[in-house]
Every structure is written in C-alpha cells, then in structure tokens.
XYZ file of C-alpha atoms in Angstrom:
29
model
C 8.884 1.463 2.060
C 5.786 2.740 4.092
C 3.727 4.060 1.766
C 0.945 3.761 4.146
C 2.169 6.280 6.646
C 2.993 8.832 4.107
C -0.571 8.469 2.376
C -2.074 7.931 5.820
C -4.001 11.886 5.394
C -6.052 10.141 2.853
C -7.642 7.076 4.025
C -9.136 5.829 0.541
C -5.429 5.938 -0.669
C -4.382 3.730 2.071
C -6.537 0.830 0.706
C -5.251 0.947 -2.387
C -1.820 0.888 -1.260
C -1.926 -1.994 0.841
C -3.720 -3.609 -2.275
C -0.925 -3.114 -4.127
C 1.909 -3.780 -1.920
C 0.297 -7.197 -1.095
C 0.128 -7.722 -5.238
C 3.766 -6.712 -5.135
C 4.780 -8.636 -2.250
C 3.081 -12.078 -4.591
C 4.993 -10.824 -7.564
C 8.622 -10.825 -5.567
C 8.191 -14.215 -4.625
C-alpha cells in the first residue's frame, strides 16, 4: 500500500501517514 503517493496533493497528510505506517510496520512485527 502507498498511501503516500495517493495523499501526496496534501503534504501535511503525508507526515502523518508515514507516522503511521512506521507505527504499523512495529505493530506487525
């Protein structure tokens, strides 16, 4: 999933995704 490139119109969104999707990549392993 790229969330990233799909949010990338709204840069404050982008930050926030790639917060999350590091907090999700800790919770999977």
């Amino acid at each position: 999933m790229s969330v990233d490139v799909t949010c990338g119109k709204c840069g404050e969104k982008i930050s926030t995704m790639q917060m999350l999707k590091s907090v999700k990549d800790v919770m999977k392993h």
